[in-house]
Short mmCIF file of C-alpha atoms in Angstrom, two decimals:
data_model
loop_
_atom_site.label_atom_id
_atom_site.label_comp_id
_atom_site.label_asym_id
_atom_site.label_seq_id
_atom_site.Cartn_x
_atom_site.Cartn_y
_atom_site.Cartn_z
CA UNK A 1 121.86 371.58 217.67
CA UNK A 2 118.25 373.27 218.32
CA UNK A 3 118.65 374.17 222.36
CA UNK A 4 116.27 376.67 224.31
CA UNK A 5 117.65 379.96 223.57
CA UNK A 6 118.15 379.21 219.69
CA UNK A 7 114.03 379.15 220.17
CA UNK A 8 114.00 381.87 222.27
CA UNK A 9 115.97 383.61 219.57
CA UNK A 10 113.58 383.04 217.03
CA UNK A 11 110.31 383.51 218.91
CA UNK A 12 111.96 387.29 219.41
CA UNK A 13 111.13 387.87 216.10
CA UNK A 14 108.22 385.91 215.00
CA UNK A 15 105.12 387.24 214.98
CA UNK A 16 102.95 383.37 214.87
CA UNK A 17 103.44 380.80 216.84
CA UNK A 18 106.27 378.02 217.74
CA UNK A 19 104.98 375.11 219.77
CA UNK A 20 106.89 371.84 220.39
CA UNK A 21 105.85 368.60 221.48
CA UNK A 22 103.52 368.47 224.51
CA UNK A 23 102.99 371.96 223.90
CA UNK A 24 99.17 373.88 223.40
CA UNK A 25 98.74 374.29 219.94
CA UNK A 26 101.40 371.46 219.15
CA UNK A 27 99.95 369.25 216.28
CA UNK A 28 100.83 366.71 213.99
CA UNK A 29 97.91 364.84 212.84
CA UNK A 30 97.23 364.31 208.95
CA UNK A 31 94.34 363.32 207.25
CA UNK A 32 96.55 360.08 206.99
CA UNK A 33 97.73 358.45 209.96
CA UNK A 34 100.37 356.70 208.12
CA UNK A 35 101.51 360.20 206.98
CA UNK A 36 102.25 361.74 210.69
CA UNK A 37 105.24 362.52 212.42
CA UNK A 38 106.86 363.79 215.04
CA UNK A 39 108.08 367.26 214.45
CA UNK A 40 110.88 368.44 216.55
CA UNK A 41 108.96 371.73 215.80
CA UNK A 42 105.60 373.16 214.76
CA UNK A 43 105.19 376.99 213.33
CA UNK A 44 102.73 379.03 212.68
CA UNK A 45 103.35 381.67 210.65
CA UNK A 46 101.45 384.83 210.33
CA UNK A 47 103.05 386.47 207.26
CA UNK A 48 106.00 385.49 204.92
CA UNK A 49 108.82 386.91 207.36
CA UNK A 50 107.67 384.30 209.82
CA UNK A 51 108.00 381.29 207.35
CA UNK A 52 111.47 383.19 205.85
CA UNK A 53 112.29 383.13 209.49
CA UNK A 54 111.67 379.60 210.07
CA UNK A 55 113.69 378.30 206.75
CA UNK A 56 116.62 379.96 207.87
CA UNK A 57 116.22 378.89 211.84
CA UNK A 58 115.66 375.23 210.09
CA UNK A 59 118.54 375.39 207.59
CA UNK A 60 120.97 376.75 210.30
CA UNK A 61 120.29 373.76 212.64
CA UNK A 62 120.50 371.22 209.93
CA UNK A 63 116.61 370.63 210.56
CA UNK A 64 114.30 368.94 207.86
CA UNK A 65 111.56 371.32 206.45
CA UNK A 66 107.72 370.24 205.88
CA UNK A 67 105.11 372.73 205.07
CA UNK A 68 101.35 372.00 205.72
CA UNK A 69 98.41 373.42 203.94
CA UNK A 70 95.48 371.12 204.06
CA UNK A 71 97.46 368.70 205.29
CA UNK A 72 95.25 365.96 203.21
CA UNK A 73 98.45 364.49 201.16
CA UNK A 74 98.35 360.84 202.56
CA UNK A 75 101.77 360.43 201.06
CA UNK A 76 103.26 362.56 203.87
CA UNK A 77 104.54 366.12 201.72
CA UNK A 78 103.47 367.80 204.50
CA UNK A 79 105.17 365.90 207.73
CA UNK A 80 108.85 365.95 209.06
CA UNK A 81 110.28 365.22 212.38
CA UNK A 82 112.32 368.16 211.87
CA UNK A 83 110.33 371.48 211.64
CA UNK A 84 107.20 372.02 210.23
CA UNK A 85 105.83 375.06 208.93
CA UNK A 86 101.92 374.70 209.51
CA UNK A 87 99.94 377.55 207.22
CA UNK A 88 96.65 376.51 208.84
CA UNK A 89 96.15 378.34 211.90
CA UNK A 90 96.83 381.86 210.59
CA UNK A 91 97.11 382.08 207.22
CA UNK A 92 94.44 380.27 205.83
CA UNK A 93 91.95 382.95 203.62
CA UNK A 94 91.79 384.55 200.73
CA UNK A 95 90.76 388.07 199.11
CA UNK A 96 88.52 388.07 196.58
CA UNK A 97 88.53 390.79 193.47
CA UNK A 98 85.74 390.19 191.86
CA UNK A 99 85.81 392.67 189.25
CA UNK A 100 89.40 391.62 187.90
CA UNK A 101 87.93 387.56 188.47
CA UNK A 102 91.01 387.20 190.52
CA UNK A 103 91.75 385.25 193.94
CA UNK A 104 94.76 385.40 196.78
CA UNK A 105 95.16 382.64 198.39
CA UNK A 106 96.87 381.72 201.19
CA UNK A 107 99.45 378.62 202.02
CA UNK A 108 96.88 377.38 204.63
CA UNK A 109 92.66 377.68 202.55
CA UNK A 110 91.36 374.67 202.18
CA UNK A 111 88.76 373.94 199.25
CA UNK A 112 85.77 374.61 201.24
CA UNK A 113 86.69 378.10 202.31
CA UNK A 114 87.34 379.10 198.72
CA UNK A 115 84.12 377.87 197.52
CA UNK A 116 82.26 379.94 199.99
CA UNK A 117 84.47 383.06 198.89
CA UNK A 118 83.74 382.92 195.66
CA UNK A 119 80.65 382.02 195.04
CA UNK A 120 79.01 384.89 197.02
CA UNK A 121 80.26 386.88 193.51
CA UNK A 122 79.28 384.28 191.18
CA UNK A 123 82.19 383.22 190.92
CA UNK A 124 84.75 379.77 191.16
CA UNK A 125 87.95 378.88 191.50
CA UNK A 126 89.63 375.51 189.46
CA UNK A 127 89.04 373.41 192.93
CA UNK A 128 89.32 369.92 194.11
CA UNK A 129 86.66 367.44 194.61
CA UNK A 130 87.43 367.49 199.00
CA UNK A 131 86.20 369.73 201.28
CA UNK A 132 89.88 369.80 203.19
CA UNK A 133 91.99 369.54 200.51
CA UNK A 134 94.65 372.81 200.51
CA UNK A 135 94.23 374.99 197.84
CA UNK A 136 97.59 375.57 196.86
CA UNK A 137 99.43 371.65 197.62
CA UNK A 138 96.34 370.93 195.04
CA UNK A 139 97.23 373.57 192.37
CA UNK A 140 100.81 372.80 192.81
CA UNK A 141 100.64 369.16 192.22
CA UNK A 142 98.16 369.40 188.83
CA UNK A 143 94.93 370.08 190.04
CA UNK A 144 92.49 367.66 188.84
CA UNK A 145 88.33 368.74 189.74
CA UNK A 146 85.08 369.14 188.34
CA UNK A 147 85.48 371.70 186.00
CA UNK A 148 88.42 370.41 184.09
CA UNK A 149 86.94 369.78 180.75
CA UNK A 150 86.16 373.94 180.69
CA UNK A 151 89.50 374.86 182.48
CA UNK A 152 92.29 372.91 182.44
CA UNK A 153 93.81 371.92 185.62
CA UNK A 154 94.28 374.34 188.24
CA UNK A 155 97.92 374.65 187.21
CA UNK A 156 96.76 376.00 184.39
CA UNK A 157 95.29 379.25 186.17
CA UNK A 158 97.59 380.20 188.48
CA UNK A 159 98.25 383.91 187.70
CA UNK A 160 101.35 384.52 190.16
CA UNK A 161 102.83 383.34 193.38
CA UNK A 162 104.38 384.54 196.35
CA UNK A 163 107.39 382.23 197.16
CA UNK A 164 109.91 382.11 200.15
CA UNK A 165 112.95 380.22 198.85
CA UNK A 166 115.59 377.62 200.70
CA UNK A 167 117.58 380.98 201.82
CA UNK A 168 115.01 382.31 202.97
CA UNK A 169 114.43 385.13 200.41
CA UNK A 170 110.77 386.21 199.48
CA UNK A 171 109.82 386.62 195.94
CA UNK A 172 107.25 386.74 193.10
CA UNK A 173 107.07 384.16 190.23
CA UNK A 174 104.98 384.88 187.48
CA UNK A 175 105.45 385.71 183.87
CA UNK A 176 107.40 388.74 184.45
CA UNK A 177 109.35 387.71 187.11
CA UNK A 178 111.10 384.39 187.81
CA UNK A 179 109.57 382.94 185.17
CA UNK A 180 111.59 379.43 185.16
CA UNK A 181 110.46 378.97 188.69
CA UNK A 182 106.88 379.97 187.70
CA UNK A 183 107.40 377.57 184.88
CA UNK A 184 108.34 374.73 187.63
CA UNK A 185 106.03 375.30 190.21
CA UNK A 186 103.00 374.34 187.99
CA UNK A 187 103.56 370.95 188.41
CA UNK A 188 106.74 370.66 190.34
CA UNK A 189 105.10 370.81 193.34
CA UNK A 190 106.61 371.65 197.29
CA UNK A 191 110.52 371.51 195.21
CA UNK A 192 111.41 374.61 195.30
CA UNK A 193 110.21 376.30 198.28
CA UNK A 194 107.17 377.51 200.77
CA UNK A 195 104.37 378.48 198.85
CA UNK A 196 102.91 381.60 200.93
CA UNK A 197 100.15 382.72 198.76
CA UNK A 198 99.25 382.99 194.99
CA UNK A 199 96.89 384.61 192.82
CA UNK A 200 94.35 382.64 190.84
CA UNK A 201 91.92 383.07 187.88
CA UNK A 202 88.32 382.92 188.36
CA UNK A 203 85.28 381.81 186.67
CA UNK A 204 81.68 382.79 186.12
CA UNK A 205 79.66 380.01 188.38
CA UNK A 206 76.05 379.06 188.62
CA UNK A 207 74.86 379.16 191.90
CA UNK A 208 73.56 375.39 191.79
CA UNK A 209 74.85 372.03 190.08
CA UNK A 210 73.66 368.56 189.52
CA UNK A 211 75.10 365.77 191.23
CA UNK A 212 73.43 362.20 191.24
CA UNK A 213 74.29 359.06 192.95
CA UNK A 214 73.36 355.48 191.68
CA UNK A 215 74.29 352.48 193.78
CA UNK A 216 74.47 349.09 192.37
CA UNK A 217 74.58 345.22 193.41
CA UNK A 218 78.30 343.98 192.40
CA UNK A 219 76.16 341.50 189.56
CA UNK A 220 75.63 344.88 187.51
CA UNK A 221 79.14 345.46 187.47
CA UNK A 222 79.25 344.54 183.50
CA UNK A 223 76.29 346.46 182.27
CA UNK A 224 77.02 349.54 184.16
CA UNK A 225 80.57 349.70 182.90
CA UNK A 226 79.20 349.03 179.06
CA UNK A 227 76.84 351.98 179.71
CA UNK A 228 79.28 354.44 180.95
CA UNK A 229 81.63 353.32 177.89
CA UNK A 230 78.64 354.67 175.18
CA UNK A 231 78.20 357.41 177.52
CA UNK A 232 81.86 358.77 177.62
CA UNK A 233 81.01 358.85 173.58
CA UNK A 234 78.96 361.84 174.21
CA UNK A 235 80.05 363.14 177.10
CA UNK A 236 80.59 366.92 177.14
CA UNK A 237 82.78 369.16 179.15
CA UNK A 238 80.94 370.03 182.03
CA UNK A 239 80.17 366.18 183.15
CA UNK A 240 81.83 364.11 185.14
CA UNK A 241 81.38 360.41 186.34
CA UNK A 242 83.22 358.58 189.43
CA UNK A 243 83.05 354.97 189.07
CA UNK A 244 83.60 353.58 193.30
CA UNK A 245 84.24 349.64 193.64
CA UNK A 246 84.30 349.53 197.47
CA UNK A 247 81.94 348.68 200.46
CA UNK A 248 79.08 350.26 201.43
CA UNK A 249 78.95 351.82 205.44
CA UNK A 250 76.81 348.21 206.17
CA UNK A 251 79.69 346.52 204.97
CA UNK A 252 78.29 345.18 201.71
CA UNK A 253 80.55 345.38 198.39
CA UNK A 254 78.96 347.61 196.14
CA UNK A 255 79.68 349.62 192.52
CA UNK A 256 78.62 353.71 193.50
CA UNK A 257 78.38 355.85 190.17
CA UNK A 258 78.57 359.53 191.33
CA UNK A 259 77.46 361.81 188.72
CA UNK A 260 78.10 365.56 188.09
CA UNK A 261 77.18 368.36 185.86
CA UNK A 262 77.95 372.07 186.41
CA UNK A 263 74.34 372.66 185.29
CA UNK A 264 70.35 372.71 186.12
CA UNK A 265 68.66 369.97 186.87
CA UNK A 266 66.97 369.02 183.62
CA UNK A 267 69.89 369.38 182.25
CA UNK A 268 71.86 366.76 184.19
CA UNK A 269 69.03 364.54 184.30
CA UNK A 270 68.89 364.52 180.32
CA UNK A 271 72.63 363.05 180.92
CA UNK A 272 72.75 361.08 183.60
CA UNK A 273 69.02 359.33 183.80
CA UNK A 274 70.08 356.77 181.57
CA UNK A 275 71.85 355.28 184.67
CA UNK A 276 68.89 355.07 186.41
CA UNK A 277 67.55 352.41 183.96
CA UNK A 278 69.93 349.47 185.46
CA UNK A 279 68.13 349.00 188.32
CA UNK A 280 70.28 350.72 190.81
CA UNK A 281 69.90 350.08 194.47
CA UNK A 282 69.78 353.74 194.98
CA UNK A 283 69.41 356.65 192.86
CA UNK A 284 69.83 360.09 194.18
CA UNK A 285 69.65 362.87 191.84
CA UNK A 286 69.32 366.36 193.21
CA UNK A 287 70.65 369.96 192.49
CA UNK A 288 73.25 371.50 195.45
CA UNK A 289 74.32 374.68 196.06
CA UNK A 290 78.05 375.15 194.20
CA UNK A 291 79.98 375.32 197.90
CA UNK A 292 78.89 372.27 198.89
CA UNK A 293 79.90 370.31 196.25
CA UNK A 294 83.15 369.45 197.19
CA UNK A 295 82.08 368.38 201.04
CA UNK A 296 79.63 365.59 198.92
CA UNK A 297 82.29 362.85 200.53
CA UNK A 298 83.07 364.41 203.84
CA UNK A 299 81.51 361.08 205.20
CA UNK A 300 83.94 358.88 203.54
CA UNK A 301 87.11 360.83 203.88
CA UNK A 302 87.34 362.17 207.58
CA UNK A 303 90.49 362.33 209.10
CA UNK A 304 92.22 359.80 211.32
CA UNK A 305 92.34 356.50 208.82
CA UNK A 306 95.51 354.41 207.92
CA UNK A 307 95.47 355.58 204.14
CA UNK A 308 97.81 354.96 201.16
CA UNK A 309 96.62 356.03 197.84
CA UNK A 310 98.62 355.24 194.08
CA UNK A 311 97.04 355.86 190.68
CA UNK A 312 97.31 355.17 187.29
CA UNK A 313 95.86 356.09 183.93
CA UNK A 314 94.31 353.44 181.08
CA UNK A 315 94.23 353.47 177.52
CA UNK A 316 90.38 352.76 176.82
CA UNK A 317 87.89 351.73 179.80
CA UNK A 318 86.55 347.95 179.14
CA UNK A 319 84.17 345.39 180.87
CA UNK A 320 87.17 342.97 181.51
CA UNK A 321 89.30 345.82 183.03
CA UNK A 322 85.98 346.74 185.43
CA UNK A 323 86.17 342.96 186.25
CA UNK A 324 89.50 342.29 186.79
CA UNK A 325 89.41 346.09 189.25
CA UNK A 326 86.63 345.09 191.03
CA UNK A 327 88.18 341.28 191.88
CA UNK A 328 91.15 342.89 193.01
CA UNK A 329 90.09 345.58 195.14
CA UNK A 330 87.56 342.50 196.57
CA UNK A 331 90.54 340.16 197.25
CA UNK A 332 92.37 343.00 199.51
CA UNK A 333 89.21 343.91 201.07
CA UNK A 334 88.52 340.26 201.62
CA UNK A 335 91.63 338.66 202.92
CA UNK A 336 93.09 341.74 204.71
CA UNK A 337 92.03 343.99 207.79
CA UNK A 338 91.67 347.40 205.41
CA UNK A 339 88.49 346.94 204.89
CA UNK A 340 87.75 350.64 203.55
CA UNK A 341 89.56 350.16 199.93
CA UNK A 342 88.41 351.26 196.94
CA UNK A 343 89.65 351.83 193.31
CA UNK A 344 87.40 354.73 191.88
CA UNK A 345 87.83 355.66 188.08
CA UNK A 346 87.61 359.45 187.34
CA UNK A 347 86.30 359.69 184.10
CA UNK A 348 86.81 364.06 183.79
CA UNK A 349 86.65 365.22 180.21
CA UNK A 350 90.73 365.76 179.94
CA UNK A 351 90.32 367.04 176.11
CA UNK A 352 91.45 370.47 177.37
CA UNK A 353 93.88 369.58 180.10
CA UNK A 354 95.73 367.66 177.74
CA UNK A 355 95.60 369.64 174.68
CA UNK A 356 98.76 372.01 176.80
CA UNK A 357 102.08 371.01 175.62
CA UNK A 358 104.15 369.24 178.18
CA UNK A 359 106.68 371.47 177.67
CA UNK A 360 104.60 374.30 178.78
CA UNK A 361 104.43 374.02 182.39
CA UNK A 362 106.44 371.11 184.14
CA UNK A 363 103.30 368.70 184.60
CA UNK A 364 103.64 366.04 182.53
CA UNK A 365 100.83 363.74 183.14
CA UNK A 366 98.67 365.43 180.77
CA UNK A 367 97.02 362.18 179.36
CA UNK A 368 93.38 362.10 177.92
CA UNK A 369 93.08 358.99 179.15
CA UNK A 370 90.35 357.31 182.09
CA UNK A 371 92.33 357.79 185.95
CA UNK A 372 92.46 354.62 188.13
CA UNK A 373 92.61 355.78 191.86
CA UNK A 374 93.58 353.71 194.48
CA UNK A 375 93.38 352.99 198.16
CA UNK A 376 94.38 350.92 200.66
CA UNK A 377 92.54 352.37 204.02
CA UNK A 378 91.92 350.64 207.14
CA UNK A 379 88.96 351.62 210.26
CA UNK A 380 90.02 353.97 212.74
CA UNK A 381 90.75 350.94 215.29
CA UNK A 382 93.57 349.70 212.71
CA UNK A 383 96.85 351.36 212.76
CA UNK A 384 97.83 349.83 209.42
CA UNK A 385 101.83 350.18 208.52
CA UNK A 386 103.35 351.51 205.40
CA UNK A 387 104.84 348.81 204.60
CA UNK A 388 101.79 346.69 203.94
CA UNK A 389 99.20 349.33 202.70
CA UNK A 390 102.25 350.40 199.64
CA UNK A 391 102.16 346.16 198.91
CA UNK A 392 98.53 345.99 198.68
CA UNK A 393 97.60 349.40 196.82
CA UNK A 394 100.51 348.05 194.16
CA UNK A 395 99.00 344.53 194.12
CA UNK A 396 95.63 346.15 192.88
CA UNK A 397 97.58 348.56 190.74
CA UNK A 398 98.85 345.52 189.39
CA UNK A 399 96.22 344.09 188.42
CA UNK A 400 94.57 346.98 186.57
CA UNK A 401 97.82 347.98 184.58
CA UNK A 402 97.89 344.24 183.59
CA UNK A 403 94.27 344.30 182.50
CA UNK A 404 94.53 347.66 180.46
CA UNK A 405 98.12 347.22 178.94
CA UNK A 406 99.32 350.21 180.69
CA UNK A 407 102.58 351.94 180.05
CA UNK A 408 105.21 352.49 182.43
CA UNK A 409 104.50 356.29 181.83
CA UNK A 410 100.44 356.19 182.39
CA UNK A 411 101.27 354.28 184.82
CA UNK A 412 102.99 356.60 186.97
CA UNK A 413 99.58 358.13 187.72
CA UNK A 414 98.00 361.25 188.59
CA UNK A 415 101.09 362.75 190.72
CA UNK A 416 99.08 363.67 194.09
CA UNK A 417 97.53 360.36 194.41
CA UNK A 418 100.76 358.17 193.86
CA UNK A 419 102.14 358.14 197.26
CA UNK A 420 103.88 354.86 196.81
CA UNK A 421 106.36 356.61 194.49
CA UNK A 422 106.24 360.22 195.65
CA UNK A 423 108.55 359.67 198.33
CA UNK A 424 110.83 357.64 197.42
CA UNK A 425 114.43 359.75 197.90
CA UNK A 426 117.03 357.23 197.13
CA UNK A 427 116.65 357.49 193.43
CA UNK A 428 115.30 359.93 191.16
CA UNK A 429 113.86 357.19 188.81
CA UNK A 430 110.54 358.23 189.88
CA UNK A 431 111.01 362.13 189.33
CA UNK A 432 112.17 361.34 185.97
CA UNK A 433 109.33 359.43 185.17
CA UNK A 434 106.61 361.66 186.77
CA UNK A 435 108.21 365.27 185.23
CA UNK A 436 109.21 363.26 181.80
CA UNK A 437 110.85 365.37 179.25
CA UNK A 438 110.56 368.15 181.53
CA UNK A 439 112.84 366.82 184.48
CA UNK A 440 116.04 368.24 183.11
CA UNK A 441 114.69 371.46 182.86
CA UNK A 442 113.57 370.85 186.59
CA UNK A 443 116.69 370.36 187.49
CA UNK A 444 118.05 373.52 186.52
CA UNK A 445 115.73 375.53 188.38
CA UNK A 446 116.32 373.41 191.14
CA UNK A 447 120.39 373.84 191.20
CA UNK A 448 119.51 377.91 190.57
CA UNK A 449 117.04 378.39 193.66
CA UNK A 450 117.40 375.13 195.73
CA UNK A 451 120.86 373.45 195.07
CA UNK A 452 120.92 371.69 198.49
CA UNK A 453 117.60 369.67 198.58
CA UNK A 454 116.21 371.84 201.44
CA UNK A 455 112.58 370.93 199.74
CA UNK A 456 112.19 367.31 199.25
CA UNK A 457 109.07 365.85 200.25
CA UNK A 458 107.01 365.14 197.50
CA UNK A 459 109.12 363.45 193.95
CA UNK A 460 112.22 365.17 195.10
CA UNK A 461 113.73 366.72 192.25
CA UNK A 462 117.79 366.19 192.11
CA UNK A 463 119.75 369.64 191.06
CA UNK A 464 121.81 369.40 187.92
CA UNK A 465 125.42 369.91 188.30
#
C-alpha cells in the first residue's frame, strides 16, 4: 500500500519531481482524451537514478508503470492509474555531435525540438511527420517519416540506448553490450523497460524542402487516385504523397493530397505539378524551412480530441479501393457524432525499409506495400468512449481490407497506429501477429530482463517459460 511516508521516502532521494492528484505540476492529459488516466502518481525524473528510483518504489507497492515521452500514442502506452514516469518536464533535449553525425536523445524530445537541433549543423535525424510526437516512443515502435525511402525507419539508426530495466538496474544496449535487448527494442517497443536516452545516426540535410498541398471536390476522387497510381511508377526515394479522405475545417468532405520532396523547388514541382492539372480546389506548393516540416499539421492534430487510430497495409492501391475508403470513412462521418475522421494513405517509398530481414531487428511489419491509416476522432465538445471509436475505426478498416484482399498479417498495420489491438492484454494473439516470426525470440528477452510483465502497455509481450 502507497501511504505518505513511503512518498516521503522516495522524494528523500529523488532529485525531479513527484506530484499526485490535485497537486501543481500533476498532469495527465494525452494528446488523446480517450488515452488519459488517473495516475495514482506522476514523476518527473531528472536523470536515470530518478526513473530507477521510481521502478523500484512502483514494483515494491505492486503499482502499474507508464512512461510518457510525447505522450501522442492515442492508444494509451503512455497512461496508468498506477505511477507514471513523465520524461517531459526535465529530460526532454538532446546533444548534438556534429562531427561524429551523432544525436542523444532524451526519454522526453519531441520531434520538433530535434529538428531545430539538428538542422542548425546541417544535419537530420530519421523523424516523424508531428511536431509532438516523442522521439524515442517513435523510434521504438518502427519509425515511419519522410525520409524513409533514403533511411530506413528510425529503428534502423538507433546507434545505442540507455535503458533502466523492471529491477531497476541501468544499462547500455547496443551491439557490444546487451545485444538481444538491443535486438528487441527496435521494434519491441515500451516491453522491456524505461527508455532514458539513446544515441542516433544523423544525416546530411538541406536547409529547405518542398511540400505542396492540392485539395479536391470528392467527384475527383477516381482520377486523382489513377494519377497517383502512374505516379508511384516513378516515384523516387525522396517523395512522398499523403492521400486525406476527411472534411475540410468548413465542414465539407474533401480528398487533400499532401506532397513532399526533400528537395528544391523545381525539383518538386517537376514531380508533383502533374497534380495540379485535375483541377484542384487548392494548390499550394511552396519550399519550408526543414524544422518546420513536421509542425505542417499542427492545425489538425492539437491535443484534447477523442481519438482512436488502427492501420493496415494493401497489396496494390486501386480506384475501387479509393472508392470503397472514401464511402466508408463518409458513412462514419455521416451517421455518427466524430465528425473529424479520416483514412489517409501514406504512400513512403518502403523499398529500403523493407529490404532488412525480419529477423534482423524485431519489427516485423516491414511490407513494401501502400499504409491505410485510420481515425475515428470526435470535436473537442464530444467525449467519445472507447468502446465506440475501436467499432467504428474497425468498421472502416473493414471495409478497406475487404476492398484490397488484405491478409491477416498486412492487416495488422503499422504497429503505432493500431491502437485497437495494441492493448489488448488478455491474449497474446496480437503480439504474435504484430512481432511474427520474431515473437519467440521476444519472448526470451522478455523472461531474461522482464519475467514479470512490469512493462506492458503497448502489444505486451508474454515471457517464455
Amino acid at each position: 500500500m502507497v501511504t505518505a511516508a513511503s512518498i516521503n521516502d522516495l522524494k528523500a532521494n529523488f532529485k525531479g519531481t513527484i506530484t499526485e492528484p490535485g497537486q501543481d505540476g500533476y498532469d495527465t492529459q494525452r494528446w488523446s482524451t480517450l488515452a488519459e488516466q488517473p495516475a495514482q502518481l506522476v514523476v518527473y525524473p531528472k536523470d536515470a537514478g530518478d526513473v530507477s528510483l521510481a521502478i523500484k518504489f512502483a514494483t515494491k507497492h505492486k503499482l502499474d508503470i507508464a512512461t510518457k515521452g510525447g505522450g501522442h500514442a492515442s492508444g494509451g502506452q503512455s497512461s496508468s492509474e498506477g505511477l507514471v514516469i513523465d520524461f517531459s518536464k526535465y529530460m526532454n533535449g538532446a546533444r548534438i555531435d556534429p562531427e561524429n553525425k551523432i544525436a542523444y536523445v532524451e526519454g522526453g524530445c519531441k520531434t520538433v525540438t530535434l529538428a531545430k537541433l539538428t538542422i542548425e549543423h546541417g544535419l537530420s535525424a530519421m523523424l516523424g511527420m508531428a511536431s509532438q510526437v516523442g522521439v524515442i516512443g517513435h523510434l521504438i515502435g518502427g519509425g515511419l517519416g519522410l525520409s524513409v525511402g533514403e533511411r530506413g525507419l528510425a529503428l534502423d539508426n538507433l546507434i545505442s540506448a540507455k535503458v533502466v530495466l523492471a529491477n531497476g538496474d541501468i544499462v547500455t544496449a547496443n551491439e557490444a553490450e546487451h545485444s538481444d535487448l538491443f535486438w528487441a527494442i527496435r521494434g519491441g517497443g515500451s516491453n522491456f523497460g524505461a527508455i532514458v536516452e539513446i544515441a542516433i545516426k544523423l544525416h546530411d540535410q538541406r536547409r529547405d524542402v518542398y511540400s505542396c498541398t492540392f485539395v479536391y471536390a470528392p467527384e475527383k476522387l477516381q482520377d486523382v487516385f489513377r494519377e497517383v497510381i502512374e505516379w508511384r511508377k516513378t516515384q523516387v526515394t525522396d517523395e512522398l504523397i499523403f492521400l486525406v479522405l476527411t472534411l475540410c475545417p468548413e465542414g465539407t468532405p474533401v480528398l487533400a493530397l499532401n506532397a513532399r520532396k526533400n528537395s528544391d523547388f523545381a525539383s518538386g514541382e517537376a514531380s508533383f505539378s502533374r497534380f495540379g492539372k485535375l483541377a484542384p480546389l487548392a494548390n499550394m506548393p511552396r519550399q519550408i524551412p526543414y524544422e518546420d516540416l513536421c509542425s505542417l499539421s499542427d492545425p489538425y492534430v492539437a491535443n484534447g480530441f477523442a481519438r482512436v487510430a488502427n492501420s493496415t497495409y494493401v497489396k496494390e492501391l486501386t480506384v475501387d479501393l479509393a472508392q470503397q475508403a472514401w464511402d466508408a470513412v463518409m458513412d462514419v462521418i455521416s451517421k455518427t457524432s466524430a465528425k473529424g475522421s479520416y483514412v489517409i494513405f501514406e504512400l513512403g517509398h518502403f523499398a529500403k525499409m523493407a529490404s532488412v530481414p525480419v529477423g534482423a531487428t524485431a519489427y516485423a511489419q516491414r511490407i513494401n506495400s501502400p499504409l491505410a491509416l485510420i481515425q475515428v476522432e470526435y470535436p473537442k465538445d464530444v467525449a467519445g468512449s472507447v468502446a465506440e471509436a475501436e467499432e467504428l475505426v474497425n468498421k472502416i478498416k473493414g471495409a478497406i481490407d475487404l476492398a484490397a484482399s488484405t491478409s491477416e498479417t498486412e492487416g495488422y498495420g503499422y504497429p503505432l497506429f493500431s491502437d485497437v489491438i495494441s492493448r489488448v492484454t488478455d491474449t497474446d494473439r496480437y503480439a504474435k501477429g504484430i512481432f511474427g516470426i520474431n515473437y519467440p525470440r521476444l519472448q526470451q528477452v522478455k523472461a531474461k530482463y522482464d519475467p514479470n510483465m512490469v512493462f506492458n502497455k503497448w502489444f505486451p509481450i508474454r515471457p517464455s517459460a
